[in-house]
PDB file of C-alpha atoms and ligand atoms in Angstrom:
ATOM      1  CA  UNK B 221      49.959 -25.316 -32.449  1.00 92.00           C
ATOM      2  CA  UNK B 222      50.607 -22.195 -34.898  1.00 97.00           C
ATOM      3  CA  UNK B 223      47.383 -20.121 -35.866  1.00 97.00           C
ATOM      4  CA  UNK B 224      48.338 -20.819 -39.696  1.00 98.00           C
ATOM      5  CA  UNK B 225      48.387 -24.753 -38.559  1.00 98.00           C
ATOM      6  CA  UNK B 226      44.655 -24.480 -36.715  1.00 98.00           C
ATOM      7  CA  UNK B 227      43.444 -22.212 -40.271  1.00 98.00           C
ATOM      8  CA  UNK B 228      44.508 -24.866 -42.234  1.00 98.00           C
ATOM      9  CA  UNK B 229      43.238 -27.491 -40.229  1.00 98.00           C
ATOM     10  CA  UNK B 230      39.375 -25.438 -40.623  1.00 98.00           C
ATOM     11  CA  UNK B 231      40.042 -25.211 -43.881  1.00 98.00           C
ATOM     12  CA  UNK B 232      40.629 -28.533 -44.361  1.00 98.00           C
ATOM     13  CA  UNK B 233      37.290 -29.508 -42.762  1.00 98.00           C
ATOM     14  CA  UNK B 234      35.331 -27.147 -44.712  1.00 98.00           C
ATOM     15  CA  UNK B 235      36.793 -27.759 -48.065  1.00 98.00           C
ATOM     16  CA  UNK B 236      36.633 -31.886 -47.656  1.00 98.00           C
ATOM     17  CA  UNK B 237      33.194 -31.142 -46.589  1.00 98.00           C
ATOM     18  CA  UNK B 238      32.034 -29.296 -49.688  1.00 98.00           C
ATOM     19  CA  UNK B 239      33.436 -31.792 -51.535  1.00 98.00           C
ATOM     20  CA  UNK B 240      31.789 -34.526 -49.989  1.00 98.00           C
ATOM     21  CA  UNK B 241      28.685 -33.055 -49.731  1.00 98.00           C
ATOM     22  CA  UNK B 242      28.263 -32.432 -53.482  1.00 98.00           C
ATOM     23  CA  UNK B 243      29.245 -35.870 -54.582  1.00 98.00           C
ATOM     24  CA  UNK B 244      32.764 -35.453 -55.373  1.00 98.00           C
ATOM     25  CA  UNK B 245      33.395 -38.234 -52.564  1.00 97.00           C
ATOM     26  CA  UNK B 246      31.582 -40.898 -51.205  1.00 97.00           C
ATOM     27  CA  UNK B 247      32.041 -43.186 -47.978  1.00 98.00           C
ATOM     28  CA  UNK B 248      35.642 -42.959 -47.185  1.00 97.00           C
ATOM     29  CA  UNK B 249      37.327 -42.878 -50.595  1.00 98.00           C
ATOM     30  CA  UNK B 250      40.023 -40.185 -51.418  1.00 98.00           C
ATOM     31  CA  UNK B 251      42.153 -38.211 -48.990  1.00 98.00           C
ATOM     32  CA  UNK B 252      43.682 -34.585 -48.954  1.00 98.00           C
ATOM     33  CA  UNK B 253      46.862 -33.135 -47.400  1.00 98.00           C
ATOM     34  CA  UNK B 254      48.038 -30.118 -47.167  1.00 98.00           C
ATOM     35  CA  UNK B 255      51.673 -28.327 -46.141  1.00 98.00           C
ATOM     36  CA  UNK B 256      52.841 -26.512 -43.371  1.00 98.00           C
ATOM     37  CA  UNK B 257      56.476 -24.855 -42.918  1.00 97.00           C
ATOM     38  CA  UNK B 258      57.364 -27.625 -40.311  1.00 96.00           C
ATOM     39  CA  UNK B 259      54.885 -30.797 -41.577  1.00 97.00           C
ATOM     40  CA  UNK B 260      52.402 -32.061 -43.703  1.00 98.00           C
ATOM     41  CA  UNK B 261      48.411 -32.135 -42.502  1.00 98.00           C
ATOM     42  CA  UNK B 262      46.938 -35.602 -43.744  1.00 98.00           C
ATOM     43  CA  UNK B 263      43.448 -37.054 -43.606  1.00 98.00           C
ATOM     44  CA  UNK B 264      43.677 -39.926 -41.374  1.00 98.00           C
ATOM     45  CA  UNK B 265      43.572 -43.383 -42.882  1.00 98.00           C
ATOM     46  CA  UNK B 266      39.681 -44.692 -43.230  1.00 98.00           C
ATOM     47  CA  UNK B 267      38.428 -41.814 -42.597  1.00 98.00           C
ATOM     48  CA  UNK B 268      35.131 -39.541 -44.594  1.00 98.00           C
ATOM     49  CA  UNK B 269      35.752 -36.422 -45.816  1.00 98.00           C
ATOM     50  CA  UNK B 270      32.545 -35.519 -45.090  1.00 98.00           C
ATOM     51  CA  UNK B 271      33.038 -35.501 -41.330  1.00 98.00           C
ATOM     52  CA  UNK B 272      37.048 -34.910 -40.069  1.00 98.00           C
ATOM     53  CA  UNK B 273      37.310 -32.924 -36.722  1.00 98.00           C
ATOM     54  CA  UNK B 274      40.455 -30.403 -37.017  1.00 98.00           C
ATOM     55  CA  UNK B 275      42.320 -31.771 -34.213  1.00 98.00           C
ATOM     56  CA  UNK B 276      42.347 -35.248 -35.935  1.00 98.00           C
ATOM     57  CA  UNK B 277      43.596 -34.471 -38.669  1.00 98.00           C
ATOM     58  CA  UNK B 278      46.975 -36.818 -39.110  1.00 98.00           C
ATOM     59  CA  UNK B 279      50.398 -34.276 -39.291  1.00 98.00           C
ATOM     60  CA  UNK B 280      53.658 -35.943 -40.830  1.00 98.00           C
ATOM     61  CA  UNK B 281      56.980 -34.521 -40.491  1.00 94.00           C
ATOM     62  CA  UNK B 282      58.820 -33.957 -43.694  1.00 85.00           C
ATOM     63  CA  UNK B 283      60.208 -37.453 -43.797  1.00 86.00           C
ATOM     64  CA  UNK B 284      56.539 -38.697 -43.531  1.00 89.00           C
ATOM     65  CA  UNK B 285      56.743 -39.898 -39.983  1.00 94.00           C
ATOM     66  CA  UNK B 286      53.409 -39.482 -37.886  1.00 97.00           C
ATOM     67  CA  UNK B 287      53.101 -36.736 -35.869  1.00 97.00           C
ATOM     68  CA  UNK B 288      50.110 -35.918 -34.553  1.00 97.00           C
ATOM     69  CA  UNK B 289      46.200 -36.460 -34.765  1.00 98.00           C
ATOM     70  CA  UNK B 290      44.891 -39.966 -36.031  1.00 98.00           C
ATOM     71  CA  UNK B 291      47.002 -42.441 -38.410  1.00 98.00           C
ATOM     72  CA  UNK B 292      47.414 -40.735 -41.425  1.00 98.00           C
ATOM     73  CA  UNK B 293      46.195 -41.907 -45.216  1.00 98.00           C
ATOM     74  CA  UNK B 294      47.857 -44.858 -46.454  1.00 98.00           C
ATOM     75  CA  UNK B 295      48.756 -42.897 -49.232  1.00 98.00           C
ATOM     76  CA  UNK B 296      51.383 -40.766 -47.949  1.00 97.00           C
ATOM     77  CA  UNK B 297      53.917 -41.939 -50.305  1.00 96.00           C
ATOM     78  CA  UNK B 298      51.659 -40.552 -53.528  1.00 97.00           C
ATOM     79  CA  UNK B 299      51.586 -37.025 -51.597  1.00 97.00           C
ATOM     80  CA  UNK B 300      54.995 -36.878 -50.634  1.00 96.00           C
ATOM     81  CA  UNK B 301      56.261 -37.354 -53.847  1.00 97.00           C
ATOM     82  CA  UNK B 302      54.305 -34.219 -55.130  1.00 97.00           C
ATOM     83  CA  UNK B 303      55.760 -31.924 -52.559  1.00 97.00           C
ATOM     84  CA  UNK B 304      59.196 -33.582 -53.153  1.00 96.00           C
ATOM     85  CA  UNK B 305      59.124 -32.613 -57.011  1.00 97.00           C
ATOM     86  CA  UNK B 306      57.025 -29.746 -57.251  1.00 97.00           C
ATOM     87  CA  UNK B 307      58.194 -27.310 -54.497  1.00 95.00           C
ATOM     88  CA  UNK B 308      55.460 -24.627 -55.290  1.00 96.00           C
ATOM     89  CA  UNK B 309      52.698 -27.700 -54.438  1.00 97.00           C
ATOM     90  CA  UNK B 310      50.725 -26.328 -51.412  1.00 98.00           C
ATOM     91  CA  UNK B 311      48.305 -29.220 -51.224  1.00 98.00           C
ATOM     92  CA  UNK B 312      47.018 -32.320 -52.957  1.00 98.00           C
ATOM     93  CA  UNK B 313      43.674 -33.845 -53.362  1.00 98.00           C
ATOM     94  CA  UNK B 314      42.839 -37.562 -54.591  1.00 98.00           C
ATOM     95  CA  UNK B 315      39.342 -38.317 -55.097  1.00 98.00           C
ATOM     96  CA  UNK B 316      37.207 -41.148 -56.599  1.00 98.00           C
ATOM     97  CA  UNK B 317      35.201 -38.983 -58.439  1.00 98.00           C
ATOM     98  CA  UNK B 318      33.277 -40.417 -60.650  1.00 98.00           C
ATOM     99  CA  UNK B 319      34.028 -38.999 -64.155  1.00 98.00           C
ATOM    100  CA  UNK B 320      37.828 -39.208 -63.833  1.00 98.00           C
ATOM    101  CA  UNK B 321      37.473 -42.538 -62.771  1.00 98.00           C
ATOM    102  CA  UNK B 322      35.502 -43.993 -65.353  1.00 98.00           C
ATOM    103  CA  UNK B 323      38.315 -42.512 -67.823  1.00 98.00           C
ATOM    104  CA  UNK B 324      40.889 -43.844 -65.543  1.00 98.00           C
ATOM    105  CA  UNK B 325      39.346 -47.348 -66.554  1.00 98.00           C
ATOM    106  CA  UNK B 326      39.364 -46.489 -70.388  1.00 97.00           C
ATOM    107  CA  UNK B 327      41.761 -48.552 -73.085  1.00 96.00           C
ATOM    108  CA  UNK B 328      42.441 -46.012 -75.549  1.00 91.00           C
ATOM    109  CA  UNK B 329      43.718 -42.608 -73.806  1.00 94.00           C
ATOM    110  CA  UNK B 330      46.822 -41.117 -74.305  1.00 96.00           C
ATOM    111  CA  UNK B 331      48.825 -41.704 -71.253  1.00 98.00           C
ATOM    112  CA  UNK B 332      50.782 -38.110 -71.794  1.00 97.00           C
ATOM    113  CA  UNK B 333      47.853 -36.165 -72.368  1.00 96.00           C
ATOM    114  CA  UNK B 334      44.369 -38.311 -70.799  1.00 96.00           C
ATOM    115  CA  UNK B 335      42.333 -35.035 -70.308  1.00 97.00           C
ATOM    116  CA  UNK B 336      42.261 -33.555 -73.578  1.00 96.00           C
ATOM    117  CA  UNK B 337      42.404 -29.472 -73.320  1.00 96.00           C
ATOM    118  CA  UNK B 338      38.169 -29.297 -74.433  1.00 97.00           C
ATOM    119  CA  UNK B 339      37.899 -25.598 -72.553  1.00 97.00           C
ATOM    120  CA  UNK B 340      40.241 -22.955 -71.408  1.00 97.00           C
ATOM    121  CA  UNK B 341      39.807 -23.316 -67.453  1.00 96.00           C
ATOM    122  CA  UNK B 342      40.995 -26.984 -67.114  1.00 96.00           C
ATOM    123  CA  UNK B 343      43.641 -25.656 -69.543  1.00 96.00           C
ATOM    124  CA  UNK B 344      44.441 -23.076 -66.737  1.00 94.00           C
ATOM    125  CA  UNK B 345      43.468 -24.863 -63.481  1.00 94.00           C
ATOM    126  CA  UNK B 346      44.635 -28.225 -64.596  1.00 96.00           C
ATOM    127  CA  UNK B 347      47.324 -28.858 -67.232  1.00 95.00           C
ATOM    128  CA  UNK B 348      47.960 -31.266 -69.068  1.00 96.00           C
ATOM    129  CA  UNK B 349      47.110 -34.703 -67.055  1.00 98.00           C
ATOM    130  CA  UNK B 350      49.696 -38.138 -66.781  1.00 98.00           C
ATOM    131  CA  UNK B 351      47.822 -41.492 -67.031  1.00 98.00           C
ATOM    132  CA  UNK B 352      50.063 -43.480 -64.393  1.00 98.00           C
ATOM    133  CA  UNK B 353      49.628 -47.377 -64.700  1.00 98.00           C
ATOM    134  CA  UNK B 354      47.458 -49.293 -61.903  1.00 98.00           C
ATOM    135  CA  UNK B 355      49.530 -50.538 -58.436  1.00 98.00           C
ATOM    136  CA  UNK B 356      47.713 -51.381 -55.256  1.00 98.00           C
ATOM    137  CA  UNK B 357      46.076 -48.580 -53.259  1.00 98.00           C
ATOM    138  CA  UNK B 358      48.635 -47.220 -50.970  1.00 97.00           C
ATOM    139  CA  UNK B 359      51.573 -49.330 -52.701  1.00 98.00           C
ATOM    140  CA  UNK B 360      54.598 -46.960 -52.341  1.00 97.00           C
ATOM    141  CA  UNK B 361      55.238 -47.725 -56.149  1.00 98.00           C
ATOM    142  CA  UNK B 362      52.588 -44.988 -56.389  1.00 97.00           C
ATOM    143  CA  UNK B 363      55.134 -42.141 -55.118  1.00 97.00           C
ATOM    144  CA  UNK B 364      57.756 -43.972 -57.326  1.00 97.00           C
ATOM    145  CA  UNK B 365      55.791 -43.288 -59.842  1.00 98.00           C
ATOM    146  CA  UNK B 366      55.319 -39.739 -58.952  1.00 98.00           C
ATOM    147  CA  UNK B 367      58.682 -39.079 -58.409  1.00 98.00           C
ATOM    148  CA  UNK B 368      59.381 -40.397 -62.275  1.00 98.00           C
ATOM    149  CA  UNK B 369      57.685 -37.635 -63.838  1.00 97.00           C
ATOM    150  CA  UNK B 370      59.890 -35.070 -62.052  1.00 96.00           C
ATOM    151  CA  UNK B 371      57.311 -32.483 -61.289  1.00 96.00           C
ATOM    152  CA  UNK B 372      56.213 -32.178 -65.059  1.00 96.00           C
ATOM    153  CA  UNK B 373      52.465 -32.472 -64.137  1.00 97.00           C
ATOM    154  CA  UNK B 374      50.207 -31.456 -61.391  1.00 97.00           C
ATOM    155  CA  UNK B 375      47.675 -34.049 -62.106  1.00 98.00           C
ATOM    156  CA  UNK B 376      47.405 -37.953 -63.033  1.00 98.00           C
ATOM    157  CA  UNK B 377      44.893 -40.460 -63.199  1.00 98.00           C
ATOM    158  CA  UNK B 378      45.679 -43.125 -61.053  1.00 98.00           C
ATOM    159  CA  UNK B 379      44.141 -46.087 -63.552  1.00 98.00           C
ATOM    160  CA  UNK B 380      41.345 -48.140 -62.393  1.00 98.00           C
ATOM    161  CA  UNK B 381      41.467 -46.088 -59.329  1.00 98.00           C
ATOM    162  CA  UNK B 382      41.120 -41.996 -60.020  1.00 98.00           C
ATOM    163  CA  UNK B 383      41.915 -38.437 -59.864  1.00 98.00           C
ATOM    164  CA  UNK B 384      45.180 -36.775 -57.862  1.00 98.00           C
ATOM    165  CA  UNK B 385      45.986 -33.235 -58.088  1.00 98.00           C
ATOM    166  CA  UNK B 386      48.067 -30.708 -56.470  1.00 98.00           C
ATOM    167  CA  UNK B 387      47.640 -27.205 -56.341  1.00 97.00           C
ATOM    168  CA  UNK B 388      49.379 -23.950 -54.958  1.00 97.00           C
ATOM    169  CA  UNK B 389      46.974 -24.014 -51.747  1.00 98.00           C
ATOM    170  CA  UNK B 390      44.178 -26.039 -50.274  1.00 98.00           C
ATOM    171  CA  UNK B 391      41.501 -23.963 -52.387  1.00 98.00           C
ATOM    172  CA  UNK B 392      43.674 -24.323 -55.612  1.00 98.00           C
ATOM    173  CA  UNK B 393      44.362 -27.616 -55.310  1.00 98.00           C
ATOM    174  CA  UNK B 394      40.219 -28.274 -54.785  1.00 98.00           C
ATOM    175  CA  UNK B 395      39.124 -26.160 -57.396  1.00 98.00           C
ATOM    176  CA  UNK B 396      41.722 -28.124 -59.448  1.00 98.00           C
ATOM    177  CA  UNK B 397      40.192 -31.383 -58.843  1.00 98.00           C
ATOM    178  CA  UNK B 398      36.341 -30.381 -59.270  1.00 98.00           C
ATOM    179  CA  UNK B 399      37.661 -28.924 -62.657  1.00 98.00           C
ATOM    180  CA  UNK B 400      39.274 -32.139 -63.835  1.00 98.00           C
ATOM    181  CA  UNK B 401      35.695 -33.925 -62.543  1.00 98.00           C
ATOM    182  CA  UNK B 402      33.661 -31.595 -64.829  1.00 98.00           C
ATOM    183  CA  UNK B 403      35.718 -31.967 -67.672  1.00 98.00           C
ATOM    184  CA  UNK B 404      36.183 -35.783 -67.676  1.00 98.00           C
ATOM    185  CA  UNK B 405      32.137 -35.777 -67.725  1.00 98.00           C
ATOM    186  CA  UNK B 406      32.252 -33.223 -70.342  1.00 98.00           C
ATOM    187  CA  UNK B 407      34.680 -36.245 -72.428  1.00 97.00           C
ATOM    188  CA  UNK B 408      32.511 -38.568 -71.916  1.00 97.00           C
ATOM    189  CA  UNK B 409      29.016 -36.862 -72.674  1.00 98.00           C
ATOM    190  CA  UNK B 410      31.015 -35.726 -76.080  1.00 98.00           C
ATOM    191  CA  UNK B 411      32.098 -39.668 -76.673  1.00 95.00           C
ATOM    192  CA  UNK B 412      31.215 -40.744 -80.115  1.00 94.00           C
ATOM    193  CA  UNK B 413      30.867 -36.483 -81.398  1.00 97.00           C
ATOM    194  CA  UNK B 414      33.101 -34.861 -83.358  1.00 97.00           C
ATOM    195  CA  UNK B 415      34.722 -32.578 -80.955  1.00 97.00           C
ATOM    196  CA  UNK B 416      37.077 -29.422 -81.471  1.00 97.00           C
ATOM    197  CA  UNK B 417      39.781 -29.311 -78.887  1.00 97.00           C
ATOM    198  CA  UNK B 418      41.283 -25.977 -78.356  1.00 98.00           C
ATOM    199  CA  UNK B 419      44.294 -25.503 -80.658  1.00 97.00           C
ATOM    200  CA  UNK B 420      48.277 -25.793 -80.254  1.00 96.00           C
ATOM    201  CA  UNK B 421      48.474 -21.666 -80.483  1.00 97.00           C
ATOM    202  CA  UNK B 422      45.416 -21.686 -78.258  1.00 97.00           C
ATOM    203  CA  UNK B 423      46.745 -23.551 -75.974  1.00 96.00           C
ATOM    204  CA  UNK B 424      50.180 -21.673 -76.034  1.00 95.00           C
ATOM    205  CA  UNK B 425      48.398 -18.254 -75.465  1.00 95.00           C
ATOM    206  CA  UNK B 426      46.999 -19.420 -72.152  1.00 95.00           C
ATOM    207  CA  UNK B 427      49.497 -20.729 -71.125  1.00 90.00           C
ATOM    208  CA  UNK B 428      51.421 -17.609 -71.655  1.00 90.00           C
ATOM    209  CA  UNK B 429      48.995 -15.530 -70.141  1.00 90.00           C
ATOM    210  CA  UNK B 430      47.857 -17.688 -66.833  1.00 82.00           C
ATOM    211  CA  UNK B 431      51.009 -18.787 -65.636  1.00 71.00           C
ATOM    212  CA  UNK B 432      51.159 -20.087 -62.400  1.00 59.00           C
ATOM    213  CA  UNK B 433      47.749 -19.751 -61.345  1.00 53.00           C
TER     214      UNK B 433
HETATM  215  O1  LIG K 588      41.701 -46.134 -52.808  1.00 96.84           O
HETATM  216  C1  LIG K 588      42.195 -46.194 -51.666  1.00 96.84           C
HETATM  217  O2  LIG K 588      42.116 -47.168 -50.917  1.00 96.84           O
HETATM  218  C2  LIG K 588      42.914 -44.926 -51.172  1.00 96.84           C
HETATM  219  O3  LIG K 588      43.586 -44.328 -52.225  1.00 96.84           O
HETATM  220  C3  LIG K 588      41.832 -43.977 -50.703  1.00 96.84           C
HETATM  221  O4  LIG K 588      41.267 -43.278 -51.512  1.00 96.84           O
HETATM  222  C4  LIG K 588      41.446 -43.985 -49.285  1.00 96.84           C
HETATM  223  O5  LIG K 588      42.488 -44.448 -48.444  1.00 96.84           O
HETATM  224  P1  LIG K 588      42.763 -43.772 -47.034  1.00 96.84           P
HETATM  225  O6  LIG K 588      43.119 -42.335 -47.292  1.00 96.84           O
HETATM  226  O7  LIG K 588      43.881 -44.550 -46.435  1.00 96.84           O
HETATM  227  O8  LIG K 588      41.489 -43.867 -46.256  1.00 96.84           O
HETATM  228 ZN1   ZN K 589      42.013 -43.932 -53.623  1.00 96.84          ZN
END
């Protein structure tokens, strides 16, 4: 194994672990990959982010065959399809968080646009966010579905289920998700208030001056 693969696989560990431990996942919901020059690292299928061991850790090759370490999520399809259509994607994360599933569940959002742009970081860390309609978990619609929006957007809600994201790296990709948690609370804590959203030319000069972050 390459020293960058047995970093990432730390890394892994450490990062699911933070996320877990501060509520961002509970029992064994969500799963996080992450890519490697000749693979993709996987959390195994079943398993808690709160407690993977680095040599477990599922590897696919490119074609999503399994590797290495234990079976890998059973929703490889949903994180193929981001590296597939958004080269620069270094990892993705799919949680159950709370917040961004409760607005998963909601009637009335705007499919093209279900995290409305309330601050500048989810603005910057997050982008503009696809509601994708509800399939089975693991259903390989999902990565269909993925596929469809042709790398436009690094995040969706998955409805009635929750939050995916992909990010540059691990980190990114994290800090990405936690973001997109703290602002669907934000949404909801604001439900029923007048609220200012940040403006079209607002909007424009961050996105002008964080590119690619
Ligand atoms: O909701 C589900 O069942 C999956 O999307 C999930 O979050 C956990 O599945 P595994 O990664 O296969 O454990
Ligand atoms: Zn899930």
């Amino acid at each position: 194994m390459t020293e960058q693969e047995a970093d990432l696989r730390h890394q892994m560990v450490r990062l699911c672990k933070s996320l877990f431990d501060r509520g961002f996942s509970v029992g064994s919901a969500g799963n996080v990959s992450a890519k490697l020059p000749d693979g993709i690292l996987m959390t195994p299928t079943n398993s808690t982010l709160g407690s993977l061991e680095a040599e477990r850790i599922s590897k696919v090759d490119a074609s999503g065959k399994h590797v290495a370490g234990d079976r890998p999520s059973k929703e490889v399809f949903l994180h193929q399809a981001f590296y597939e259509t958004r080269p620069r994607a270094g990892a993705v994360v799919h949680l159950h968080s709370t917040w961004a599933t409760a607005m998963s569940c909601l009637v009335d959002i705007d499919p093209d646009d279900c995290i409305p742009p309330l601050t500048p970081y989810v603005v910057m860390r997050v982008g503009r966010v696809k509601l994708l309609p509800y399939v089975k978990p693991g259903d390989p619609k999902m990565g269909e579905m993925i596929r469809d929006l042709n790398g436009e957007f690094s995040a969706a809600l998955l409805a009635n289920h929750g939050p995916v994201v992909s990010g540059k790296d691990l980190f990114s990709a994290v800090c990405a998700a936690e973001e997109l948690e703290e602002t669907a609370k934000l949404l909801i804590a604001l439900e029923g208030r007048k609220t200012r959203l940040l403006t079209p030319d607002q909007l424009t000069e961050l996105n002008n001056t964080f590119k690619g972050l």
